[in-house]
PDB file of C-alpha atoms in Angstrom:
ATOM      1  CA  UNK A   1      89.090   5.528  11.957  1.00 91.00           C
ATOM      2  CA  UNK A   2      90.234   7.534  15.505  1.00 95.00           C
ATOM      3  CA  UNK A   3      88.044   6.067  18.511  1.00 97.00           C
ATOM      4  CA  UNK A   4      87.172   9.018  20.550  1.00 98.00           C
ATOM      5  CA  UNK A   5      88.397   8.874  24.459  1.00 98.00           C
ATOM      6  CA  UNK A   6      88.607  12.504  26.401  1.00 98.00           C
ATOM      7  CA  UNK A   7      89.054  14.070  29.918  1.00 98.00           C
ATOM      8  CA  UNK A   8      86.658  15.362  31.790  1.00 98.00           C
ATOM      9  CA  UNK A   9      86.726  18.252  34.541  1.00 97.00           C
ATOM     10  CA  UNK A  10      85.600  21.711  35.422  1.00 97.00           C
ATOM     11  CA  UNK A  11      87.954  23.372  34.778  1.00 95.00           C
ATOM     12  CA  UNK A  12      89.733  21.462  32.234  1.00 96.00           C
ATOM     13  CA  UNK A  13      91.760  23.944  29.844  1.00 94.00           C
ATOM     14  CA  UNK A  14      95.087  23.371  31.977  1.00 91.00           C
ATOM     15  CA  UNK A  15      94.565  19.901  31.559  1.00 94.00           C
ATOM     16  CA  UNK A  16      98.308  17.686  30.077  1.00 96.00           C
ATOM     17  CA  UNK A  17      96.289  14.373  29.408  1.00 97.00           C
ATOM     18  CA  UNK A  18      95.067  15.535  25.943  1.00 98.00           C
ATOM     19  CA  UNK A  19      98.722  16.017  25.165  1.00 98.00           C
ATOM     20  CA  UNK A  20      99.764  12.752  27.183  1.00 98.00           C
ATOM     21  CA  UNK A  21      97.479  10.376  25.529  1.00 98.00           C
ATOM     22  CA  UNK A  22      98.055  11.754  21.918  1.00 98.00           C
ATOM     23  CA  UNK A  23     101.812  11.281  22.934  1.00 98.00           C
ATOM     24  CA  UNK A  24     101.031   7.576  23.599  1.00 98.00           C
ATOM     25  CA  UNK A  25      99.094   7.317  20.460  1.00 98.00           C
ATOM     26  CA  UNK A  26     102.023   8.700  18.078  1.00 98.00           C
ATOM     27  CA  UNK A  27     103.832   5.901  20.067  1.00 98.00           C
ATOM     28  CA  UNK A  28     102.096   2.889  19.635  1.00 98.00           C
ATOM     29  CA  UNK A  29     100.173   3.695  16.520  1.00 98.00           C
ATOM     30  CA  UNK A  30      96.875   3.240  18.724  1.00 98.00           C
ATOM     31  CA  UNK A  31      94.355   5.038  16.889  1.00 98.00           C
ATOM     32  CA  UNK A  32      93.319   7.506  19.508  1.00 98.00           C
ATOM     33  CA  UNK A  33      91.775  10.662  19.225  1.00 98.00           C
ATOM     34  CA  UNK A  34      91.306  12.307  22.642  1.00 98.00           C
ATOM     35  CA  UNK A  35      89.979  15.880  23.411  1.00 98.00           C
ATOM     36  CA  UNK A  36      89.302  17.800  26.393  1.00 98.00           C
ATOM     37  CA  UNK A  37      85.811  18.290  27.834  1.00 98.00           C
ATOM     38  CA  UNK A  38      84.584  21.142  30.297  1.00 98.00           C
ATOM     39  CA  UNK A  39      81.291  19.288  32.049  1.00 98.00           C
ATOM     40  CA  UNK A  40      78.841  21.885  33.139  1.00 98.00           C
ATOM     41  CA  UNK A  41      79.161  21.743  37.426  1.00 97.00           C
ATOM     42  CA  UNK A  42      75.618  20.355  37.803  1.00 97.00           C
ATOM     43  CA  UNK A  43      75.740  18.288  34.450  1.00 98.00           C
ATOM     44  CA  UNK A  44      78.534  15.700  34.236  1.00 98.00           C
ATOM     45  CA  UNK A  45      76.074  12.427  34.364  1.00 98.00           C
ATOM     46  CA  UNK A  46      74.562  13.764  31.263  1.00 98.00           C
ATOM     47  CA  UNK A  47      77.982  14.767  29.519  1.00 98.00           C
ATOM     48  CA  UNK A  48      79.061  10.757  30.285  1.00 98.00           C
ATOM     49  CA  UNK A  49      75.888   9.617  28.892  1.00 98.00           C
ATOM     50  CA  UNK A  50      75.988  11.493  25.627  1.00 98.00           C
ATOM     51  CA  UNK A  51      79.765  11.176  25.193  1.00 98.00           C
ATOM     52  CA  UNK A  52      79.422   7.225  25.282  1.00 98.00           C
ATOM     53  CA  UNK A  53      75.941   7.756  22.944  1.00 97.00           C
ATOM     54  CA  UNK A  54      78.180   9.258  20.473  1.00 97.00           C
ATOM     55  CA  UNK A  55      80.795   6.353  20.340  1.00 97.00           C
ATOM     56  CA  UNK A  56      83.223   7.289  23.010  1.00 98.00           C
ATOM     57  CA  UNK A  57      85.380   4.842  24.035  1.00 98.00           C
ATOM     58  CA  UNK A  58      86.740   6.135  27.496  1.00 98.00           C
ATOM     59  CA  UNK A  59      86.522   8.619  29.533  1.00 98.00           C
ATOM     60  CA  UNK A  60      89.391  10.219  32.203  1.00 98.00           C
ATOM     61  CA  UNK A  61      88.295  12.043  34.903  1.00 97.00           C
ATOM     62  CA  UNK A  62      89.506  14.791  37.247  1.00 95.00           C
ATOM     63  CA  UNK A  63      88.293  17.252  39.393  1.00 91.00           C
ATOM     64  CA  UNK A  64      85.202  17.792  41.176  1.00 95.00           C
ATOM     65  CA  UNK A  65      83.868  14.779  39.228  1.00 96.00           C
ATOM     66  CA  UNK A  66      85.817  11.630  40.450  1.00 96.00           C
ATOM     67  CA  UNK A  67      83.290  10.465  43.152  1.00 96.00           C
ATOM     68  CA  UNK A  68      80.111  11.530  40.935  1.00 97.00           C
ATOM     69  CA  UNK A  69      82.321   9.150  38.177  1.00 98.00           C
ATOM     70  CA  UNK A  70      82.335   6.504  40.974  1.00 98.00           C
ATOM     71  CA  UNK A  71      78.408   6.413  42.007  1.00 98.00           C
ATOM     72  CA  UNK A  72      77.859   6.808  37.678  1.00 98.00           C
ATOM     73  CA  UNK A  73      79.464   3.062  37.843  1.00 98.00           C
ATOM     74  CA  UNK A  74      77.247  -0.170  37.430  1.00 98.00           C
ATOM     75  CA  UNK A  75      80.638  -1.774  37.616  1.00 98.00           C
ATOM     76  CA  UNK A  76      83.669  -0.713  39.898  1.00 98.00           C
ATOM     77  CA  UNK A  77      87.213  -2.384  40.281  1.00 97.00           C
ATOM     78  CA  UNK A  78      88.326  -3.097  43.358  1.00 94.00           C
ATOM     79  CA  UNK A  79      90.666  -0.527  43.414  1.00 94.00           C
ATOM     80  CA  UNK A  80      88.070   2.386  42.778  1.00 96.00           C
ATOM     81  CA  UNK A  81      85.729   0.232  45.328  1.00 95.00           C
ATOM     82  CA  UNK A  82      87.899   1.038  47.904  1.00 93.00           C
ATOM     83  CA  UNK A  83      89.043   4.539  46.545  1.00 94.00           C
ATOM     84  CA  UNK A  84      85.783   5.881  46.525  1.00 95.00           C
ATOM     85  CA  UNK A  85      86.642   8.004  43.688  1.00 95.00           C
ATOM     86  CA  UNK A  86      87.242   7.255  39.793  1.00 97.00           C
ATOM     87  CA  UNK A  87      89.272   8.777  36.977  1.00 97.00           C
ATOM     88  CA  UNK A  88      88.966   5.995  34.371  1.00 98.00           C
ATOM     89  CA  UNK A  89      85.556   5.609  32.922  1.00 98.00           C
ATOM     90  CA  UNK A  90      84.345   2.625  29.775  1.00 98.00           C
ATOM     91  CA  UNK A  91      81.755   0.439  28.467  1.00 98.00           C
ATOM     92  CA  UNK A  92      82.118  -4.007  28.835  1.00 96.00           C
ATOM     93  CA  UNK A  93      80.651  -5.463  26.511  1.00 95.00           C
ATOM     94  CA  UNK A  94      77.119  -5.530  27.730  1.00 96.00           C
ATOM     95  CA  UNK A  95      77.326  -1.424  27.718  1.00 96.00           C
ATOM     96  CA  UNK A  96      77.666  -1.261  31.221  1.00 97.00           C
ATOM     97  CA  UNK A  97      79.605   1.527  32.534  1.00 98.00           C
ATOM     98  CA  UNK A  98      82.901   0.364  34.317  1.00 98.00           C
ATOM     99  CA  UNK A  99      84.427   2.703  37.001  1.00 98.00           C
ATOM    100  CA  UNK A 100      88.381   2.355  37.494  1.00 98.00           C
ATOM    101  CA  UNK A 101      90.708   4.203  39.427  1.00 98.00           C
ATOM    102  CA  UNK A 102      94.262   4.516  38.134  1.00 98.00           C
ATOM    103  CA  UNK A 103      95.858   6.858  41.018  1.00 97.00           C
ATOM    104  CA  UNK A 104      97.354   4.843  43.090  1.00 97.00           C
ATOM    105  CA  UNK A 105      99.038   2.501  40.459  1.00 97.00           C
ATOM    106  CA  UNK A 106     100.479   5.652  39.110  1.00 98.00           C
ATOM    107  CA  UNK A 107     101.957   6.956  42.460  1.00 98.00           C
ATOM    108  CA  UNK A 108     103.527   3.862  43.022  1.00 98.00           C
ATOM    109  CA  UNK A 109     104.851   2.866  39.272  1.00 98.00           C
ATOM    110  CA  UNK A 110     106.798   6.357  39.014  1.00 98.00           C
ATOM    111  CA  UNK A 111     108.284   5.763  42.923  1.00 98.00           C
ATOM    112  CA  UNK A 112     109.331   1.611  41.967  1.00 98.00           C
ATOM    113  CA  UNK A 113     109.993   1.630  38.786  1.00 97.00           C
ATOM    114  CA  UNK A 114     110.987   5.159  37.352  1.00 97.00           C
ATOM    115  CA  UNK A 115     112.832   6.494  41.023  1.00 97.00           C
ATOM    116  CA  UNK A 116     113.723   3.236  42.121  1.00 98.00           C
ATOM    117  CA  UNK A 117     112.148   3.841  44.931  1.00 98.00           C
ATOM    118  CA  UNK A 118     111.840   0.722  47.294  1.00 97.00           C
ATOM    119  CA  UNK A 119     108.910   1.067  49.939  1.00 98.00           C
ATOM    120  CA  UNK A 120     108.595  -2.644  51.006  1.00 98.00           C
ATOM    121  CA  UNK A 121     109.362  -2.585  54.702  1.00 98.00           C
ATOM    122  CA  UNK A 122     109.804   1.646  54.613  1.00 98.00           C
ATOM    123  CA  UNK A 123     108.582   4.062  56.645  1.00 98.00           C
ATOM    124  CA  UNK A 124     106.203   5.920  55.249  1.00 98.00           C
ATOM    125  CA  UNK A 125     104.373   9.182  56.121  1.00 98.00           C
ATOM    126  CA  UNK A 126     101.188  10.410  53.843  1.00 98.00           C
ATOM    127  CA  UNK A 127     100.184  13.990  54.195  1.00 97.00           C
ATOM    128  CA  UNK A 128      96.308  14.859  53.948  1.00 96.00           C
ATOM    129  CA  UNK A 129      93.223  12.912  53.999  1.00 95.00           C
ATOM    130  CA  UNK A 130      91.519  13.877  51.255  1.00 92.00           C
ATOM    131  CA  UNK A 131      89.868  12.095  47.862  1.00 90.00           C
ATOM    132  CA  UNK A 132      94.007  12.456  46.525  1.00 91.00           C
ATOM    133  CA  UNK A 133      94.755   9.804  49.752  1.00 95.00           C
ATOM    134  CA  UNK A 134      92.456   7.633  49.451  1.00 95.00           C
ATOM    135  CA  UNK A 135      92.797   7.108  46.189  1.00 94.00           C
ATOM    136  CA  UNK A 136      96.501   6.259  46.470  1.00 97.00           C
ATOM    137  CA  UNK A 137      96.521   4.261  49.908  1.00 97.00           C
ATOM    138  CA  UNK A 138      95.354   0.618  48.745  1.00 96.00           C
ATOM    139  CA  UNK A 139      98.212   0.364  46.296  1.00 97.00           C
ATOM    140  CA  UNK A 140     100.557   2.147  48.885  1.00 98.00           C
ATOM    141  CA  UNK A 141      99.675  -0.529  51.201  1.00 97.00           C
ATOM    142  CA  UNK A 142      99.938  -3.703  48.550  1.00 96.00           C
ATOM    143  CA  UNK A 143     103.933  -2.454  48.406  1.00 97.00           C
ATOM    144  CA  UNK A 144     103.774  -3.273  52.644  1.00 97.00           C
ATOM    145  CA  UNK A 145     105.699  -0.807  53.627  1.00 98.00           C
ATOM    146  CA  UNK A 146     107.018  -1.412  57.222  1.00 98.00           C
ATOM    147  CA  UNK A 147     105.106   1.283  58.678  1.00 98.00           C
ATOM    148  CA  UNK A 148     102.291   4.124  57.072  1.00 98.00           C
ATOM    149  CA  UNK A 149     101.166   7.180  58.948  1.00 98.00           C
ATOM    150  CA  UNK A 150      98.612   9.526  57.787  1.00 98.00           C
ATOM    151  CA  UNK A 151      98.532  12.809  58.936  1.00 98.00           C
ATOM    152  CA  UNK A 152      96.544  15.596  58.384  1.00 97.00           C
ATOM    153  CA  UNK A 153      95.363  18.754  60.061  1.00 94.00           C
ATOM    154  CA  UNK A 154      91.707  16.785  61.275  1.00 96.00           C
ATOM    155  CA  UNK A 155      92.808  14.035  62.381  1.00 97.00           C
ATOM    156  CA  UNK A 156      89.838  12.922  62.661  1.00 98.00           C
ATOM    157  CA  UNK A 157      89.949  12.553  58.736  1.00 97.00           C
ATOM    158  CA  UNK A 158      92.905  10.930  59.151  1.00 98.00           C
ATOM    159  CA  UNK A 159      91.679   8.114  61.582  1.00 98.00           C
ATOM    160  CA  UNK A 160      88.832   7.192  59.283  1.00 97.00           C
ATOM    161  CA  UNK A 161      90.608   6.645  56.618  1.00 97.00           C
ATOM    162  CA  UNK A 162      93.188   4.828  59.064  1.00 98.00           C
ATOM    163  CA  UNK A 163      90.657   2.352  60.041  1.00 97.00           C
ATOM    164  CA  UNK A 164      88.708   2.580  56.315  1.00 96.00           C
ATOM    165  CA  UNK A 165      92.018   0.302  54.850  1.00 97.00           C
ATOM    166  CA  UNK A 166      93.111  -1.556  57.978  1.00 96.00           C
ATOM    167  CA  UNK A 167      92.241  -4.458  56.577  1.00 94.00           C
ATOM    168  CA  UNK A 168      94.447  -4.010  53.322  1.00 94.00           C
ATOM    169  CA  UNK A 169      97.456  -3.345  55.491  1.00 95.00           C
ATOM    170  CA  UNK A 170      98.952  -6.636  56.405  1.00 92.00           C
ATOM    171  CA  UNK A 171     101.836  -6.363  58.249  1.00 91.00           C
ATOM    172  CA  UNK A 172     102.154  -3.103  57.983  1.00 93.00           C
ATOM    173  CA  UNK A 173     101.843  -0.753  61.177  1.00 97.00           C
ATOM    174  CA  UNK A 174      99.075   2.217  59.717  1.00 98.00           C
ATOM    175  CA  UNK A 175      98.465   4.996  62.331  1.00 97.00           C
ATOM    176  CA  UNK A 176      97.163   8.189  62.112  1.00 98.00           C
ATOM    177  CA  UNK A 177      97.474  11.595  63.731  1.00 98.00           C
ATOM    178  CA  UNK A 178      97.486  15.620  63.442  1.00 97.00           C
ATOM    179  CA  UNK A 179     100.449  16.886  61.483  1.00 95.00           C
ATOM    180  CA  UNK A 180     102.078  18.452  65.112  1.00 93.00           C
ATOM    181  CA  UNK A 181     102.262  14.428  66.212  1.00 96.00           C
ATOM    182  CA  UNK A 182     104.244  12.942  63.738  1.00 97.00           C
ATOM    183  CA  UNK A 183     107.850  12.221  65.350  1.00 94.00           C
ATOM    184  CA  UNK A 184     110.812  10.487  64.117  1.00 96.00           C
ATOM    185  CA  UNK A 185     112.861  10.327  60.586  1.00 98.00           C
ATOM    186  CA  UNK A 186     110.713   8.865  57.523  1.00 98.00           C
ATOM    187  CA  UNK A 187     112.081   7.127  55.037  1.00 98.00           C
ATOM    188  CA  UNK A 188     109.504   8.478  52.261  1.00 98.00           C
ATOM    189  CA  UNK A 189     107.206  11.226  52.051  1.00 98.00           C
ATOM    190  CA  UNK A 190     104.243  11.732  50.339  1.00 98.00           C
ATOM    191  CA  UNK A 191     102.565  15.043  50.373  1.00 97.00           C
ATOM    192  CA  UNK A 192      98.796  14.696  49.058  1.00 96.00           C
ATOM    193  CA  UNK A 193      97.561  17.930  50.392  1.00 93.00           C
ATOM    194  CA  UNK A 194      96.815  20.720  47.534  1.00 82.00           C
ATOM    195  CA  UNK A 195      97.199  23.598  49.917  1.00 81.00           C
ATOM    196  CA  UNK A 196     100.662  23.636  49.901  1.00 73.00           C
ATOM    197  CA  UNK A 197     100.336  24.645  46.258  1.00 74.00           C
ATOM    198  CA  UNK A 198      98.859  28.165  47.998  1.00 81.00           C
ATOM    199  CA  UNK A 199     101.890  28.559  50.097  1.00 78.00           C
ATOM    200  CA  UNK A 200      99.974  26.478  52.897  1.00 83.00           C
ATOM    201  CA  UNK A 201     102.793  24.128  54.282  1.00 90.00           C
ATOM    202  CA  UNK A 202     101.556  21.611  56.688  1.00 91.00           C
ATOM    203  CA  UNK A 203     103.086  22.175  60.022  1.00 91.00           C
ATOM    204  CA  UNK A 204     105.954  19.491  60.370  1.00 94.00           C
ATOM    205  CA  UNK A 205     108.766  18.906  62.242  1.00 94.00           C
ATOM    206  CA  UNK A 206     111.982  19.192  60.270  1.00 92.00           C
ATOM    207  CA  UNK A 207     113.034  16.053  62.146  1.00 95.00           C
ATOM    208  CA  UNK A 208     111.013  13.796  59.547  1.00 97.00           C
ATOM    209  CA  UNK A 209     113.599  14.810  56.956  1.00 98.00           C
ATOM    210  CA  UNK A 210     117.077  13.420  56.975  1.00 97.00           C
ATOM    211  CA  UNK A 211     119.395  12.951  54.040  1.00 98.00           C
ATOM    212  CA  UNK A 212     118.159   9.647  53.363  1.00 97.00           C
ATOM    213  CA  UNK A 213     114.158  11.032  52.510  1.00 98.00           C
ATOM    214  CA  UNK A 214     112.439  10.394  49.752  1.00 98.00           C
ATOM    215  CA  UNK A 215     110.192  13.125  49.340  1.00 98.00           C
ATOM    216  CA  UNK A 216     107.352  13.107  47.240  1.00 98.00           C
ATOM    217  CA  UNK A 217     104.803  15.983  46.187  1.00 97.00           C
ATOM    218  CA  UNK A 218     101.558  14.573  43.983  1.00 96.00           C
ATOM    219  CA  UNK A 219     100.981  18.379  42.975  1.00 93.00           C
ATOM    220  CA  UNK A 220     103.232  19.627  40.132  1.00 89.00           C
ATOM    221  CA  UNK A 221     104.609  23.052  39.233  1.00 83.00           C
ATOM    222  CA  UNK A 222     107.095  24.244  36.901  1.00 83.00           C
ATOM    223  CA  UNK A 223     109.857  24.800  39.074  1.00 87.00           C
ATOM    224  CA  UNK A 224     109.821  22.679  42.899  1.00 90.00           C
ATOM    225  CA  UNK A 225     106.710  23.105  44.339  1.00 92.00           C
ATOM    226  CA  UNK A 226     106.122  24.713  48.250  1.00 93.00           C
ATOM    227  CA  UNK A 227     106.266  21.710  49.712  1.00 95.00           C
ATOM    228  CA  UNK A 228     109.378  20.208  47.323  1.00 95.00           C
ATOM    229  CA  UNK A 229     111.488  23.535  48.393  1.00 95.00           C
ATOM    230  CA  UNK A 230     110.712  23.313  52.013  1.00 95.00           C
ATOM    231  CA  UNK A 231     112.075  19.937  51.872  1.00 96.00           C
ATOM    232  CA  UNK A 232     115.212  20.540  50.143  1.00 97.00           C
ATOM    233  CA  UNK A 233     115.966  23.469  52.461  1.00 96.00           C
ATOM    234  CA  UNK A 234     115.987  20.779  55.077  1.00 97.00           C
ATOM    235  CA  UNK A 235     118.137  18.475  53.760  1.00 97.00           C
ATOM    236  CA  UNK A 236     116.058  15.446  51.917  1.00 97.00           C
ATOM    237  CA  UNK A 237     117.855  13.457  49.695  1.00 93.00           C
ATOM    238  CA  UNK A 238     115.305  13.201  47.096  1.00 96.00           C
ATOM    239  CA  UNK A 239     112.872  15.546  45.557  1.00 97.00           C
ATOM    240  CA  UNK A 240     110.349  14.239  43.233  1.00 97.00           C
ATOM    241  CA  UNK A 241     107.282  15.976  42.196  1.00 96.00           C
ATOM    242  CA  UNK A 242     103.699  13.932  40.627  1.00 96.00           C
ATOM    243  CA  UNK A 243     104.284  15.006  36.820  1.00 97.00           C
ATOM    244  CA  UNK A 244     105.766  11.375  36.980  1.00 97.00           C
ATOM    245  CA  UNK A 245     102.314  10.156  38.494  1.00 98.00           C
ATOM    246  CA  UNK A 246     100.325  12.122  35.885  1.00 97.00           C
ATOM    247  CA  UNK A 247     101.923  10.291  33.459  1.00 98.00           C
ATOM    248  CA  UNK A 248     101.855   6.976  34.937  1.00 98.00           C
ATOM    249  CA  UNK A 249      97.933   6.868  35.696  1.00 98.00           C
ATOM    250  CA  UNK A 250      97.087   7.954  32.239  1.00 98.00           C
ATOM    251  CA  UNK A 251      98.994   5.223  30.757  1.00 98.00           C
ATOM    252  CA  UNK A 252      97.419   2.708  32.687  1.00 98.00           C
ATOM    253  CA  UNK A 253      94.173   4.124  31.562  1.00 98.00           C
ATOM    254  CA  UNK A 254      95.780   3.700  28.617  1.00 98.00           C
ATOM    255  CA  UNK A 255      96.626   0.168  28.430  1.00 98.00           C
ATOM    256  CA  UNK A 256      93.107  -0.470  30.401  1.00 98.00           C
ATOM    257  CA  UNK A 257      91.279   0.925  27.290  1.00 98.00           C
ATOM    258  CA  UNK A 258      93.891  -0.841  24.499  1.00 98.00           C
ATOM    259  CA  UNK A 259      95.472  -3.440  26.218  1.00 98.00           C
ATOM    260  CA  UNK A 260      98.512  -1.863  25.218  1.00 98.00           C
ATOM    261  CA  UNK A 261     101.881  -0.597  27.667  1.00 97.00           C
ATOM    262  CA  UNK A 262     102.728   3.058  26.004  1.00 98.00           C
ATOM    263  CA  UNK A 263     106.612   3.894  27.040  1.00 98.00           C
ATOM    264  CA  UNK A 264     106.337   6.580  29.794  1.00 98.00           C
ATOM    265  CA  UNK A 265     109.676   7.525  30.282  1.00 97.00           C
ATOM    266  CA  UNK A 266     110.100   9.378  26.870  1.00 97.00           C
ATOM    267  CA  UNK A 267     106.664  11.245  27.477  1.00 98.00           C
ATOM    268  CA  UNK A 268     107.492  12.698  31.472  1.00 97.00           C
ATOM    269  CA  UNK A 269     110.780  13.691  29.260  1.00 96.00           C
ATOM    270  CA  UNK A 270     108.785  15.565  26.735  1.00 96.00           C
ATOM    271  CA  UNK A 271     106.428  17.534  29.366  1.00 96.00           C
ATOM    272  CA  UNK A 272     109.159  18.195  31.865  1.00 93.00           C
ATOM    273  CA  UNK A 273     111.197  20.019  28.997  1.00 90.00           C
ATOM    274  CA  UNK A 274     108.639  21.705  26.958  1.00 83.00           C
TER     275      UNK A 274
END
């Protein structure tokens, strides 16, 4: 018998997890079913409740429902404590709901392990300061990169979340600012603003780029993104876009839920060239 895990969002038809999970399934042998559910706007606590009623095993989450998904929780990791968002929903064993957030882990497996990526003693600069940020800085951080700067357009938005993980930083200089303040060469970029999927480049400097950039867009598109081709026309030396991420956050929801490591590499493969 399939156990039953799905995704849920508003909208949802566009979603890849569906096809990523039942990738990882065919892999492993795992014997998981997992569908796609649209959640009405003003009903998602009741589409949890009747989903695990019905023998659900785990739930994904995207958006607008990752911070409803967090305050659902009787139970929160640490990582989705501090995140203040979740996108990995199950039951313990006393039926409690357990809130998880996967994000970050994904960001930084794909940079490490699939790029190579090294951000222990980098520096790094994180664009935006939205739920897509926060959810990404406390593993960012845990790599202690030499320095982290968060800008966005508010910096006020910026500074709280500045001071909201100061205390995860260590060593690590974290700063934050307005996009026109950020000066000097970075070693790696991360954009986590959406608008630049509209066309709606932040306002940087081309200074941050040199050929020695890493530069990193969590949005995906078929082709580079805004942000990706911006980059390249000024000269980074790496383009990388977050179908990698995708792929890595739903596998660690993956082995959360089966205690089992799917191979990821063959799957970002599959997606990139079909």
């Amino acid at each position: 018998m399939n156990e039953l895990y799905a995704v849920v969002g508003n909208p949802i038809s566009h979603s890849k997890s569906p096809r990523i999970h039942s990738l990882f399934a065919a892999q492993t042998g795992e014997p998981v079913e997992y569908t796609a559910i649209q959640a009405p706007l003003d009903g998602f606590a009741e589409t949890v409740r009747e989903f695990f009623a019905k023998g659900g095993k785990g739930l994904n989450v995207t958006v607008p429902f990752k911070e409803q998904a967090w305050q659902l929780a009787d139970r929160r990791s640490e990582r989705a404590e501090k995140a203040g968002a979740a996108n990995t929903l199950y039951q313990d064993s006393q039926g409690r709901l357990v809130a998880d957030n996967t994000d970050g882990a994904g960001l930084v497996t794909d940079l490490k392990v699939n790029a190579g990526i090294t951000l222990a003693g980098r520096r790094v600069l994180v664009l935006g300061a939205g739920g897509a940020v926060r959810g990404v800085l406390g593993p960012l951080l845990a790599e202690q990169p030499g320095e982290l700067v968060i800008a966005n357009r508010t910096v006020a938005k910026a500074q709280g979340l500045a001071s909201l993980f100061r205390d995860e930083a260590g060593p690590a200089e974290l700063r934050a600012c307005g996009f026109g303040a950020v000066n000097g060469a970075f070693d790696v970029i991360i954009n986590g603003t959406s608008a630049s999927l509209q066309g709606d480049l932040p306002p940087l400097p081309a200074t941050v780029i040199t050929p020695a950039t890493v530069v990193y867009d969590m949005m995906y598109a078929a082709g580079d993104t805004p942000f990706n081709e911006w980059a390249r026309a000024q000269g980074a030396g790496k383009v990388l876009d977050g179908l990698g991420m995708l792929v890595q956050q739903a596998a660690e929801s993956f082995r959360i839920w089966r205690g089992v490591e799917p191979q990821t590499v063959p799957v970002i493969e599959e997606l990139r060239n079909h």
